Short mmCIF file of C-alpha atoms and ligand atoms in Angstrom, two decimals:
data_model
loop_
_atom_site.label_atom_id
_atom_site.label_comp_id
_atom_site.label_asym_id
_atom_site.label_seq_id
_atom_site.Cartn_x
_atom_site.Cartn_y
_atom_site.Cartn_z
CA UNK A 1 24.11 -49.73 -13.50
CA UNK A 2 21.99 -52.22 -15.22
CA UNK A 3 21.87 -54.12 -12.29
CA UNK A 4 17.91 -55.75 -11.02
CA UNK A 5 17.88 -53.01 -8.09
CA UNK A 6 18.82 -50.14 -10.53
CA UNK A 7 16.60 -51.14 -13.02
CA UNK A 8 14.09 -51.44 -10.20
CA UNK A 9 14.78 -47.89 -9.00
CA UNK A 10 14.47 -46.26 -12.31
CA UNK A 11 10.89 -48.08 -12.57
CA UNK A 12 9.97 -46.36 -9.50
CA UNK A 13 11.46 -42.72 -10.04
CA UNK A 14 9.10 -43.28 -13.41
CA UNK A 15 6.10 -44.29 -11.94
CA UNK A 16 6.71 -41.28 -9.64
CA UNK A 17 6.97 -39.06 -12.17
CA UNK A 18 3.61 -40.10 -14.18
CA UNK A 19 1.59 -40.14 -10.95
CA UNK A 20 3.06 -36.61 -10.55
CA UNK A 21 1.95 -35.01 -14.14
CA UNK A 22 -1.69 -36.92 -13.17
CA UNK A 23 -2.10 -35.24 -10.32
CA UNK A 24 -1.02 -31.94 -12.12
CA UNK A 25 -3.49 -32.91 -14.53
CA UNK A 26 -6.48 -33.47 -12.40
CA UNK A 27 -5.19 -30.16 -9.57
CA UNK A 28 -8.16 -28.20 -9.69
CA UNK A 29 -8.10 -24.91 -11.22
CA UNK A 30 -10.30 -21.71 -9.93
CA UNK A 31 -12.33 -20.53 -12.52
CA UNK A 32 -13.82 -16.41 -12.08
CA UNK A 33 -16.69 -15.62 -14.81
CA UNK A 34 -16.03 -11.96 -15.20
CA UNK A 35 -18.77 -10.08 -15.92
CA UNK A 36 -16.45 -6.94 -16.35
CA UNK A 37 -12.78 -6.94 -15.72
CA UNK A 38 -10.58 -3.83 -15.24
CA UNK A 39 -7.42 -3.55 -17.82
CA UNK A 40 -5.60 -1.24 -15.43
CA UNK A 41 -3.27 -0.35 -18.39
CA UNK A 42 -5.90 1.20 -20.10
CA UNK A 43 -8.27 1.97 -17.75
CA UNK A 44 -11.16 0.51 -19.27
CA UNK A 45 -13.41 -2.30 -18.39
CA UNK A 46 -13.87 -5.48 -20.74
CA UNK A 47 -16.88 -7.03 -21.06
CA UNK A 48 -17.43 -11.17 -20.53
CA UNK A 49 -14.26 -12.15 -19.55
CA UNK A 50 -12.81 -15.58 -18.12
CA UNK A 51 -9.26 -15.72 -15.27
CA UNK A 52 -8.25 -19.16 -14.69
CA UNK A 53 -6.29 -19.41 -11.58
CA UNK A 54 -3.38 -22.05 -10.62
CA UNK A 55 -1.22 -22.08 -7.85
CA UNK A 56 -2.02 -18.67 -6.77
CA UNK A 57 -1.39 -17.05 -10.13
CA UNK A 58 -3.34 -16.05 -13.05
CA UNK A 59 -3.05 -18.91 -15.36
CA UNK A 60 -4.91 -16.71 -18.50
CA UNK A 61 -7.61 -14.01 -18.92
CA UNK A 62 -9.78 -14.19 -22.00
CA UNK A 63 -12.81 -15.26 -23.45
CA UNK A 64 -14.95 -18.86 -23.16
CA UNK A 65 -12.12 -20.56 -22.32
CA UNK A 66 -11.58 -24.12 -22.07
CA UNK A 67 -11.19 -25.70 -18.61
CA UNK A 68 -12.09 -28.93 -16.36
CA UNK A 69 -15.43 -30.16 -15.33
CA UNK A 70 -13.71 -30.29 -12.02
CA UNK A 71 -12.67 -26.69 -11.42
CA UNK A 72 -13.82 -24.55 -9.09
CA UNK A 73 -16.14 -21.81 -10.61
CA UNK A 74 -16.95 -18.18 -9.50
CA UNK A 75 -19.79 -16.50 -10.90
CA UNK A 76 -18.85 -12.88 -10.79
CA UNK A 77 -20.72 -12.63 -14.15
CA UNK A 78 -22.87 -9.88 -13.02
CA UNK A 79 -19.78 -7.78 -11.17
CA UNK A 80 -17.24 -5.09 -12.04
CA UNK A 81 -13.85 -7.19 -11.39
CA UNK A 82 -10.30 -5.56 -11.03
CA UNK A 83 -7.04 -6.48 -9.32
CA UNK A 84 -6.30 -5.84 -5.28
CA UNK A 85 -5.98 -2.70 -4.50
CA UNK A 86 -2.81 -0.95 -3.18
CA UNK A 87 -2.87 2.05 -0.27
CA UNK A 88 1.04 3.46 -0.63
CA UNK A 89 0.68 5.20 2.81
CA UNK A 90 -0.66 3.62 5.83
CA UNK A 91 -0.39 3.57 9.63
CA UNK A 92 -2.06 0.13 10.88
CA UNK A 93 -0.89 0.65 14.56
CA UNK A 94 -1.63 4.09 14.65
CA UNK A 95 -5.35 4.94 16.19
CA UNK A 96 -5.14 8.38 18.14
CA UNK A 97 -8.34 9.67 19.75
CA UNK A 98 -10.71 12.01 17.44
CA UNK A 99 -9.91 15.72 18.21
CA UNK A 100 -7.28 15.17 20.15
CA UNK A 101 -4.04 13.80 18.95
CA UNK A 102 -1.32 13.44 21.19
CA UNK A 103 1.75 11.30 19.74
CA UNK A 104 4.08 11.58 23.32
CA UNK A 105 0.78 10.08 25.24
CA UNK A 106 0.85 7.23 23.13
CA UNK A 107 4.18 6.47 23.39
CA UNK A 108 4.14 6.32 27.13
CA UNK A 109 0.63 4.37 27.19
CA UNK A 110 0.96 1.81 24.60
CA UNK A 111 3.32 -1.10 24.28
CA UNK A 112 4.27 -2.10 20.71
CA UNK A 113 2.60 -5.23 21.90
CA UNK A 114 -0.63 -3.38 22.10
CA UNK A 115 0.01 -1.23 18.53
CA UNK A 116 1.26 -4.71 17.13
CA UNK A 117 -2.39 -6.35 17.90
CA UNK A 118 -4.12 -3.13 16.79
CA UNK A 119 -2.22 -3.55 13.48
CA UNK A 120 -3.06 -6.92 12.88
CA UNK A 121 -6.92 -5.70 13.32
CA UNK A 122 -6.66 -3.02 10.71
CA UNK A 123 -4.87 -5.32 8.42
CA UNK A 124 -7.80 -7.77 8.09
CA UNK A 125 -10.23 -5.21 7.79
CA UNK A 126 -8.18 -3.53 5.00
CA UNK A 127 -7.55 -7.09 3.04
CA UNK A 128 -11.44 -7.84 3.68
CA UNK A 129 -11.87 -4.15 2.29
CA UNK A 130 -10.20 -5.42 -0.95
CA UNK A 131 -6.91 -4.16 -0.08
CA UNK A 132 -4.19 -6.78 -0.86
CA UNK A 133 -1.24 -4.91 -0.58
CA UNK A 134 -0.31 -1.96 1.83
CA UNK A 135 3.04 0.25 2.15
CA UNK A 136 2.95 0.62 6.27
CA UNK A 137 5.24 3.83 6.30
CA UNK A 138 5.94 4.41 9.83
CA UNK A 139 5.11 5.23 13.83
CA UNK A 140 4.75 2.04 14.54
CA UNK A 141 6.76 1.95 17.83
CA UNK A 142 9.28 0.32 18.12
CA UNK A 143 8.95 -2.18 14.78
CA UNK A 144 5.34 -3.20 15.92
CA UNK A 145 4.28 -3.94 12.16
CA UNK A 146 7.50 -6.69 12.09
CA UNK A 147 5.56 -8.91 13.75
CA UNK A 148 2.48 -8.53 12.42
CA UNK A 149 4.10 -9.37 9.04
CA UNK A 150 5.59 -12.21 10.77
CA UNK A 151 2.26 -13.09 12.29
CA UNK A 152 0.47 -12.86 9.02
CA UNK A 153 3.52 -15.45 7.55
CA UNK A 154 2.87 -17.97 9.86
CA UNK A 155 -0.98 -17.86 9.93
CA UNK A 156 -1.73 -16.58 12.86
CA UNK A 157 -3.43 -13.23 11.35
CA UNK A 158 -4.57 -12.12 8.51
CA UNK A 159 -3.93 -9.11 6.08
CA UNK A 160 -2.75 -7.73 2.85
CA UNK A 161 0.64 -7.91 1.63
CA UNK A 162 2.81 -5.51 3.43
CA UNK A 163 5.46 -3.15 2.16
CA UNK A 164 7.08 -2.31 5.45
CA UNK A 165 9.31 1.34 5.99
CA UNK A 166 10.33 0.12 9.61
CA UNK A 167 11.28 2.92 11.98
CA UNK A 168 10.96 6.78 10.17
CA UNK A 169 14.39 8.63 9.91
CA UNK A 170 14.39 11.87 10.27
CA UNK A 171 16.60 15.13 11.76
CA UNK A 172 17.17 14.78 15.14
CA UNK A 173 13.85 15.41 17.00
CA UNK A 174 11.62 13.19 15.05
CA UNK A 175 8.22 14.61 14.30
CA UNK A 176 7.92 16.16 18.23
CA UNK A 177 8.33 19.72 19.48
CA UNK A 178 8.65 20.87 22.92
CA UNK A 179 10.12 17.65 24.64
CA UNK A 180 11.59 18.65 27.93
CA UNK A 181 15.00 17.77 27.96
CA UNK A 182 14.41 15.25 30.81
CA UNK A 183 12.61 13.07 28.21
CA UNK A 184 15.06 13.43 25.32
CA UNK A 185 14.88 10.52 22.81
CA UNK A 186 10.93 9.90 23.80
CA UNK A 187 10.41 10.10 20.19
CA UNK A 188 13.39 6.99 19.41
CA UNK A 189 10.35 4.80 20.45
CA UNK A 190 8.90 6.15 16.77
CA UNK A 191 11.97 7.33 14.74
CA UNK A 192 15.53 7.53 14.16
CA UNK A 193 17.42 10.62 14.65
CA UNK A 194 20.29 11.04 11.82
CA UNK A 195 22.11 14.27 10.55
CA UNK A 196 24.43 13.67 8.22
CA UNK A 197 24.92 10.79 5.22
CA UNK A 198 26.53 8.44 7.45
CA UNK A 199 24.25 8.64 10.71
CA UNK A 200 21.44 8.35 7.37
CA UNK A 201 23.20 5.19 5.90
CA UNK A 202 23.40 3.43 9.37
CA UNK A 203 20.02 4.02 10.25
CA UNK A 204 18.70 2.90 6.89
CA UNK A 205 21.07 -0.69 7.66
CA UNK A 206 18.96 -0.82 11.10
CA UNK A 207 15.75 -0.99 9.75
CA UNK A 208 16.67 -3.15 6.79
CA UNK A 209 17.82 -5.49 9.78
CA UNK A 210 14.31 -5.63 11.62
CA UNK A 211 12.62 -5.94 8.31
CA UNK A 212 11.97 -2.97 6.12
CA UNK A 213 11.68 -2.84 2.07
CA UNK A 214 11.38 1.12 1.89
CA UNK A 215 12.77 3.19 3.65
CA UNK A 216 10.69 6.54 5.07
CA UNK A 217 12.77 10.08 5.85
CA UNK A 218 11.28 13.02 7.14
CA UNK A 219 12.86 16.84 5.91
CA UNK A 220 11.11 19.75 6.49
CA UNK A 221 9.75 19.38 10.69
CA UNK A 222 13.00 19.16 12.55
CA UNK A 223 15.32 20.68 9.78
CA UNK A 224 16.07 20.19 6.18
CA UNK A 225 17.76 17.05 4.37
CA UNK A 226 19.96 18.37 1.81
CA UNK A 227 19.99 16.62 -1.44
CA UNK A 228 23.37 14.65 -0.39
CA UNK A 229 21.46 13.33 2.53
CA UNK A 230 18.42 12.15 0.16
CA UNK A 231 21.39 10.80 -2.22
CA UNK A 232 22.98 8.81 1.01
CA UNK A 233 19.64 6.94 1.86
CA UNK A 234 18.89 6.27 -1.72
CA UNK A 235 22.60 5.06 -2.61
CA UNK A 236 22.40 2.56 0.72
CA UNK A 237 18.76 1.57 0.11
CA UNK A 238 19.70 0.41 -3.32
CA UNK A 239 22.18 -1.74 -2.00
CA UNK A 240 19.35 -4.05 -0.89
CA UNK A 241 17.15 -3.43 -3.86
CA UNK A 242 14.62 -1.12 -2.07
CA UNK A 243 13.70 2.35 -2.48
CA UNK A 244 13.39 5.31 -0.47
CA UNK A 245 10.19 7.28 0.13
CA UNK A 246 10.44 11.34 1.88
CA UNK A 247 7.51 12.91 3.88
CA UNK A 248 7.78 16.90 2.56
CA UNK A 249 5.10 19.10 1.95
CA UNK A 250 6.61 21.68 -0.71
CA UNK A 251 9.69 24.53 -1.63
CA UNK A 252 13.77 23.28 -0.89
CA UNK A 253 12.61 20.39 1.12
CA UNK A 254 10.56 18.85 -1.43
CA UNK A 255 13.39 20.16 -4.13
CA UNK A 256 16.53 18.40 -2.37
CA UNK A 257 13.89 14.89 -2.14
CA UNK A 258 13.75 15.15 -6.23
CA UNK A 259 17.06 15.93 -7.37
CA UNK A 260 18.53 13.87 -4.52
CA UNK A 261 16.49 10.56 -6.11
CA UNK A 262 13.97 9.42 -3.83
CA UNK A 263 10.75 7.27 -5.52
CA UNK A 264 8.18 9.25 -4.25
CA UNK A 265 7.16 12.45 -2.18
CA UNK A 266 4.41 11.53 0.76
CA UNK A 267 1.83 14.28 1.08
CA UNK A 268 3.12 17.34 -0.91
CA UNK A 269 0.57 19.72 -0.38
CA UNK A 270 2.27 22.98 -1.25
CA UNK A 271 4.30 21.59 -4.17
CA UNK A 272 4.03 24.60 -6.53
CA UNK A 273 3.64 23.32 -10.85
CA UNK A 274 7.25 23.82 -11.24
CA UNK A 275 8.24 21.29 -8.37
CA UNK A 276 5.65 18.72 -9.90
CA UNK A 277 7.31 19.20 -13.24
CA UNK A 278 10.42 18.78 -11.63
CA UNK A 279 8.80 15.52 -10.53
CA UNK A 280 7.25 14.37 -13.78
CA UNK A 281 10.57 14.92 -15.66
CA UNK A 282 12.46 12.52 -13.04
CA UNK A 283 10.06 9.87 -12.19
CA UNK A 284 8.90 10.70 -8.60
CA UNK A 285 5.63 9.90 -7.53
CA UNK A 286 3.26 11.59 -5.74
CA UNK A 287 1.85 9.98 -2.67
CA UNK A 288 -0.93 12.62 -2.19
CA UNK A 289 -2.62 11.48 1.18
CA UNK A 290 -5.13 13.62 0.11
CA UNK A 291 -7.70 14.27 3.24
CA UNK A 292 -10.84 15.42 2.79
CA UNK A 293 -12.28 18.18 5.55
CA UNK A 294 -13.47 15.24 7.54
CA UNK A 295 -10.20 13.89 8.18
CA UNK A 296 -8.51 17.39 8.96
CA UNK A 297 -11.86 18.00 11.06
CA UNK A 298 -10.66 14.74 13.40
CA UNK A 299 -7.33 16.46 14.12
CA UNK A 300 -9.00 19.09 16.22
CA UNK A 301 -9.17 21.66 13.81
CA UNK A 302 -12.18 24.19 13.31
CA UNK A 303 -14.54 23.93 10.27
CA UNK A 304 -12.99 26.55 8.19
CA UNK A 305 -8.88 25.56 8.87
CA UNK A 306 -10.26 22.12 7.80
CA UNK A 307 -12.59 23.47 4.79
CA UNK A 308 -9.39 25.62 3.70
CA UNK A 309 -7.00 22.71 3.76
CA UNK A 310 -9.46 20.77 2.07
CA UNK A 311 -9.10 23.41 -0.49
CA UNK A 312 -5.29 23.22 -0.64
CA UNK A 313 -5.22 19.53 -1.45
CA UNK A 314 -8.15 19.85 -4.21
CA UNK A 315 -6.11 22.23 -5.96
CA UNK A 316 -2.87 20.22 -5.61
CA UNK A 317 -4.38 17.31 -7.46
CA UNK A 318 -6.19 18.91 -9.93
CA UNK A 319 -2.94 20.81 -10.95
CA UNK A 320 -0.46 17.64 -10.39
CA UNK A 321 -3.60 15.58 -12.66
CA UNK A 322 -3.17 18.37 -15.09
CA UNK A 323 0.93 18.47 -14.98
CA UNK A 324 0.70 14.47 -15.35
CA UNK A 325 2.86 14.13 -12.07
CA UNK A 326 3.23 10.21 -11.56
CA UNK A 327 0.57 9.04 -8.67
CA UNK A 328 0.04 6.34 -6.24
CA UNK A 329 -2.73 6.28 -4.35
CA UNK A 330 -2.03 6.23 -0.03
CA UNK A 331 -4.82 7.66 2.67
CA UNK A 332 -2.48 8.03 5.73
CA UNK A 333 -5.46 7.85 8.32
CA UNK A 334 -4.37 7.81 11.85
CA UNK A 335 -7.76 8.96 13.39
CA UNK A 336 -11.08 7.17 12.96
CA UNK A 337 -14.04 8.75 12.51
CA UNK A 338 -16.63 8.39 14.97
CA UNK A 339 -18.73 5.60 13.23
CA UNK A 340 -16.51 4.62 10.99
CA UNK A 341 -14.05 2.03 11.13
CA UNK A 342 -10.41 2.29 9.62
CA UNK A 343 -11.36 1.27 5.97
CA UNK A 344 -14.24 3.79 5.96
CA UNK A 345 -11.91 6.31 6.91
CA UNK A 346 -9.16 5.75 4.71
CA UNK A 347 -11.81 6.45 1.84
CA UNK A 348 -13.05 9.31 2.93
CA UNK A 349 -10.26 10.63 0.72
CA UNK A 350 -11.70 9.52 -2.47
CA UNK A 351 -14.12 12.64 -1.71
CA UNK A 352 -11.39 15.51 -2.32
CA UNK A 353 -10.16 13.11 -5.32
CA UNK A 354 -13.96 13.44 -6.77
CA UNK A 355 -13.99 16.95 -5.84
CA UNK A 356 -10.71 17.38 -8.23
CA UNK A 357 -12.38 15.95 -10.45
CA UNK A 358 -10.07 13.50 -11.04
CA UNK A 359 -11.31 10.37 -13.83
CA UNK A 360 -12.29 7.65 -11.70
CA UNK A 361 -10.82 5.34 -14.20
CA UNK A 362 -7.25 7.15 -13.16
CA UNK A 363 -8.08 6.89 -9.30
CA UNK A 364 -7.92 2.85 -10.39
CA UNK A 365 -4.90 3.12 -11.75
CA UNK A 366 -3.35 5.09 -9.11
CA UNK A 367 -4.57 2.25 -6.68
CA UNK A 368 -3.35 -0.70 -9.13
CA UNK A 369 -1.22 -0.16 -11.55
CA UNK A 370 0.96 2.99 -11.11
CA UNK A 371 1.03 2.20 -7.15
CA UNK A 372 2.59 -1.24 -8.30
CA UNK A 373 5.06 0.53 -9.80
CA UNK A 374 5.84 2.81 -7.00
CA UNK A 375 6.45 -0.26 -4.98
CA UNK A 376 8.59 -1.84 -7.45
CA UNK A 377 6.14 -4.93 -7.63
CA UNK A 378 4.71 -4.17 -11.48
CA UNK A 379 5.70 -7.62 -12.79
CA UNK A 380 3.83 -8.87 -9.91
CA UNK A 381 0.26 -7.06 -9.07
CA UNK A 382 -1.66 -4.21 -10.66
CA UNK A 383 -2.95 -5.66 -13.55
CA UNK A 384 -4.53 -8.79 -13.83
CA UNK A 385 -2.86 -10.76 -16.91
CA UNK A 386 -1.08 -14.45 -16.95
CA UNK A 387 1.96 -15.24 -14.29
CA UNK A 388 0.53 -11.90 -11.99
CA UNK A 389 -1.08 -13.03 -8.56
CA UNK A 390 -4.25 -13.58 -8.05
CA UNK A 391 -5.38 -10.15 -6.10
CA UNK A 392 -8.82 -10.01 -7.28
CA UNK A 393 -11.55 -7.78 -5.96
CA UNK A 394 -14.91 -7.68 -7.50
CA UNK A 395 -18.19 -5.07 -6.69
CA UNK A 396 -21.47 -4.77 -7.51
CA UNK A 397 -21.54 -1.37 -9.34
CA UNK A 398 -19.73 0.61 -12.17
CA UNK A 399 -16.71 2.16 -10.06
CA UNK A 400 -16.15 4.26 -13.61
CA UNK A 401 -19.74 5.38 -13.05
CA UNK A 402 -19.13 6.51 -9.59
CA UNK A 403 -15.34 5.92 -7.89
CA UNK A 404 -17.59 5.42 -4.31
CA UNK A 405 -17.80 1.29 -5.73
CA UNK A 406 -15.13 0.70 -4.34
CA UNK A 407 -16.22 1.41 -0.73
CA UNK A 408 -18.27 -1.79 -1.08
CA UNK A 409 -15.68 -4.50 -2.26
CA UNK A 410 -18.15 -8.06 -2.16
CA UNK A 411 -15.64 -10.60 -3.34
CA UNK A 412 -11.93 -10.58 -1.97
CA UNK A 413 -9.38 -13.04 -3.41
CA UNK A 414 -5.29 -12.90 -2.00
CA UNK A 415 -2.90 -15.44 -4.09
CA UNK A 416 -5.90 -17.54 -5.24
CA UNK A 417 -7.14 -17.77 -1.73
CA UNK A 418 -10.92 -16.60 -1.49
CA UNK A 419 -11.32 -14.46 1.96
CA UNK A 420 -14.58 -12.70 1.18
CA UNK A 421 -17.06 -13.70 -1.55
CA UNK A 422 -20.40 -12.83 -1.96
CA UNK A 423 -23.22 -14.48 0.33
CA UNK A 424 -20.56 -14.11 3.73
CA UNK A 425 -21.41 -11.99 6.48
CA UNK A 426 -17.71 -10.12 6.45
ZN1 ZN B 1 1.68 9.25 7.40
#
């Protein structure tokens, strides 16, 4: 072993390894002057703060601290600075026409091809929106958002992180009514029919196959899951380490989605206090969606239906606020409004959270930290300490002063990668 070309070797491996640690040495850091920076766990703001960023992680948060004459600084000295935001409920390839919805049209008319480029569109405007991570929950044809994940992998697009549900599940019918029977399974181009724990399990398998990390059920359109069904999703889901999420507006459906285990309830408008104690006492999150009138308006429906539904959802989140139900922010916007493009949209819903008055510094939280932990990614993103990723988002104003901040997000940073900063036209 202690031969010339041995000895030789180990020389080389060594000389290897030193020109290694000096080029570790010398990697440039990013540097981000805080000027305010959002501790989602407490939901406060700290003044003068420093985040050194390596690799595409937070390296450490603090004050004046040291680093290199040759990293890269930010000045965001004079901004209110938090980590990416998280929407738990979106539809990137949905876009339906304003006043007139109609799901069958648009699953004759447009290819997933067509929904897939559409999605890759919303996702940049979301990530440039400060959105760096989205749960896509469903109707996307037939597994459109797949490839725009894969698209966004390889380079070719870009957009947030995505949480991906695959194909919804639901009781046989999907979301439709009134199919003729000539066009039975129309709707499979959006959803999986399944009535009982096994047809449940297998779909669940499929769309782990084409690429989903939640899974999405529907109870309460086309019939009722019973809590065994919930159980059956949840028990296969967990077999892959993912969780299971159930659109269900209120009474048994919502009931059987609790006790049967699920992570979270999408939408729940008519949950009554006892279901959303129910809820608080076993962990389930709320996924609100909570539309203002303008986005029930763009359905089709008249002024007052809208006003009154407004009405419905104020009173839901002031009472599941008051309860201390568990909630993650999602919008669920599958209409824009005219003038408005899908980002604007989606927070149209902080309106009916201001008008439940809700503490802006909790509609943060719901869109950091707590949504992190709906997604099972709270060691991860959220909060913005050493070894999380570097999601930051910065704007110019107080969004404790006024929540509407964050409709103006000026500096946009994924994994230590700046895509917006201030001075761009985006
Ligand atoms: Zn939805």
């Amino acid at each position: 072993m202690n031969s010339k070309p041995a000895r030789n070797f180990k020389l080389m491996l060594l000389s290897f390894y030193f020109l290694a640690i000096g080029f570790s040495l010398n990697a440039q850091n990013t540097v981000i002057k805080a000027g305010h920076l959002f501790n989602s766990r407490t939901g406060e703001f700290v003044s003068n703060q420093m985040i050194i960023v390596k690799d595409g992680k937070i390296l450490e948060t603090g004050t004046n601290l040291k680093y290199s004459s040759s990293d890269k600084v930010i000045d965001l000295s004079k901004s209110w600075v938090m980590p990416g935001l998280i929407d738990c409920h979106v539809h990137i390839t949905a876009n339906y026409p304003y006043r007139n919805v109609s799901f069958n049209h648009s699953y004759t008319t447009e290819s997933s091809a067509l929904r897939a480029l559409q999605g890759a569109f919303v996702a940049k405007q979301l990530l440039e929106g400060g959105f760096t991570t989205i749960k896509e929950i469903g109707n996307d044809a037939n597994y459109a958002t797949a490839d725009v994940i894969k698209a966004i992998k390889k380079g070719w697009a870009q957009g947030p992180d995505i949480i991906y549900a695959g194909k919804i599940i639901a009781p046989y019918g999907g979301q439709t009514s009134g199919i003729n029977i000539e066009n039975e399974h129309l709707w499979q181009f959006e959803y999986i029919d399944a009535d009982n724990p096994d047809e449940i399990k297998k779909a669940v398998r499929k769309n782990i196959y084409y690429g989903a990390d939640v899974i999405k059920l529907v109870t309460g359109d086309n019939g009722i899951y019973n809590e065994d069904d919930i159980k059956a999703a949840v028990d296969e889901a967990k077999k892959s380490g993912i969780k299971v999420t159930v659109h269900a507006l209120g009474g048994e459906a919502a009931r059987n989605v609790i006790m049967g285990g699920a992570a979270a309830i999408e939408h729940g408008f008519y949950l009554d206090d006892e279901l959303m104690r129910l809820m608080k006492e076993k962990g389930t999150f709320l996924v609100g969606t909570d539309f203002s009138f303008d986005n029930w308006y763009s359905y089709g429906m008249d002024s007052s239906q809208a006003k009154s539904l407004e009405r419905v959802i104020v009173d839901r989140l002031k009472r599941a606020y008051k309860i201390g139900t568990k909630m993650a922010f999602g919008t669920d916007i599958i209409i824009d409004i005219p003038g408005l493009n899908r980002l604007q949209t989606n927070l149209k819903v902080l309106q009916t959270w201001k008008a439940a008055a809700i503490p802006s510094s909790y509609i943060l939280q719901t869109m950091t930290i707590y949504a992190a932990e709906l997604l099972g990614a709270d060691k991860k993103i959220g909060v913005l300490e050493p070894s999380y990723l570097a999601d930051i988002i910065a704007v110019d104003k107080n969004p404790l002063e006024n929540i509407d901040a964050v409709k103006d997000v000026r500096f946009v940073m994924k994994k230590g990668q700046i895509i917006k900063q201030p001075g761009s036209n985006l």
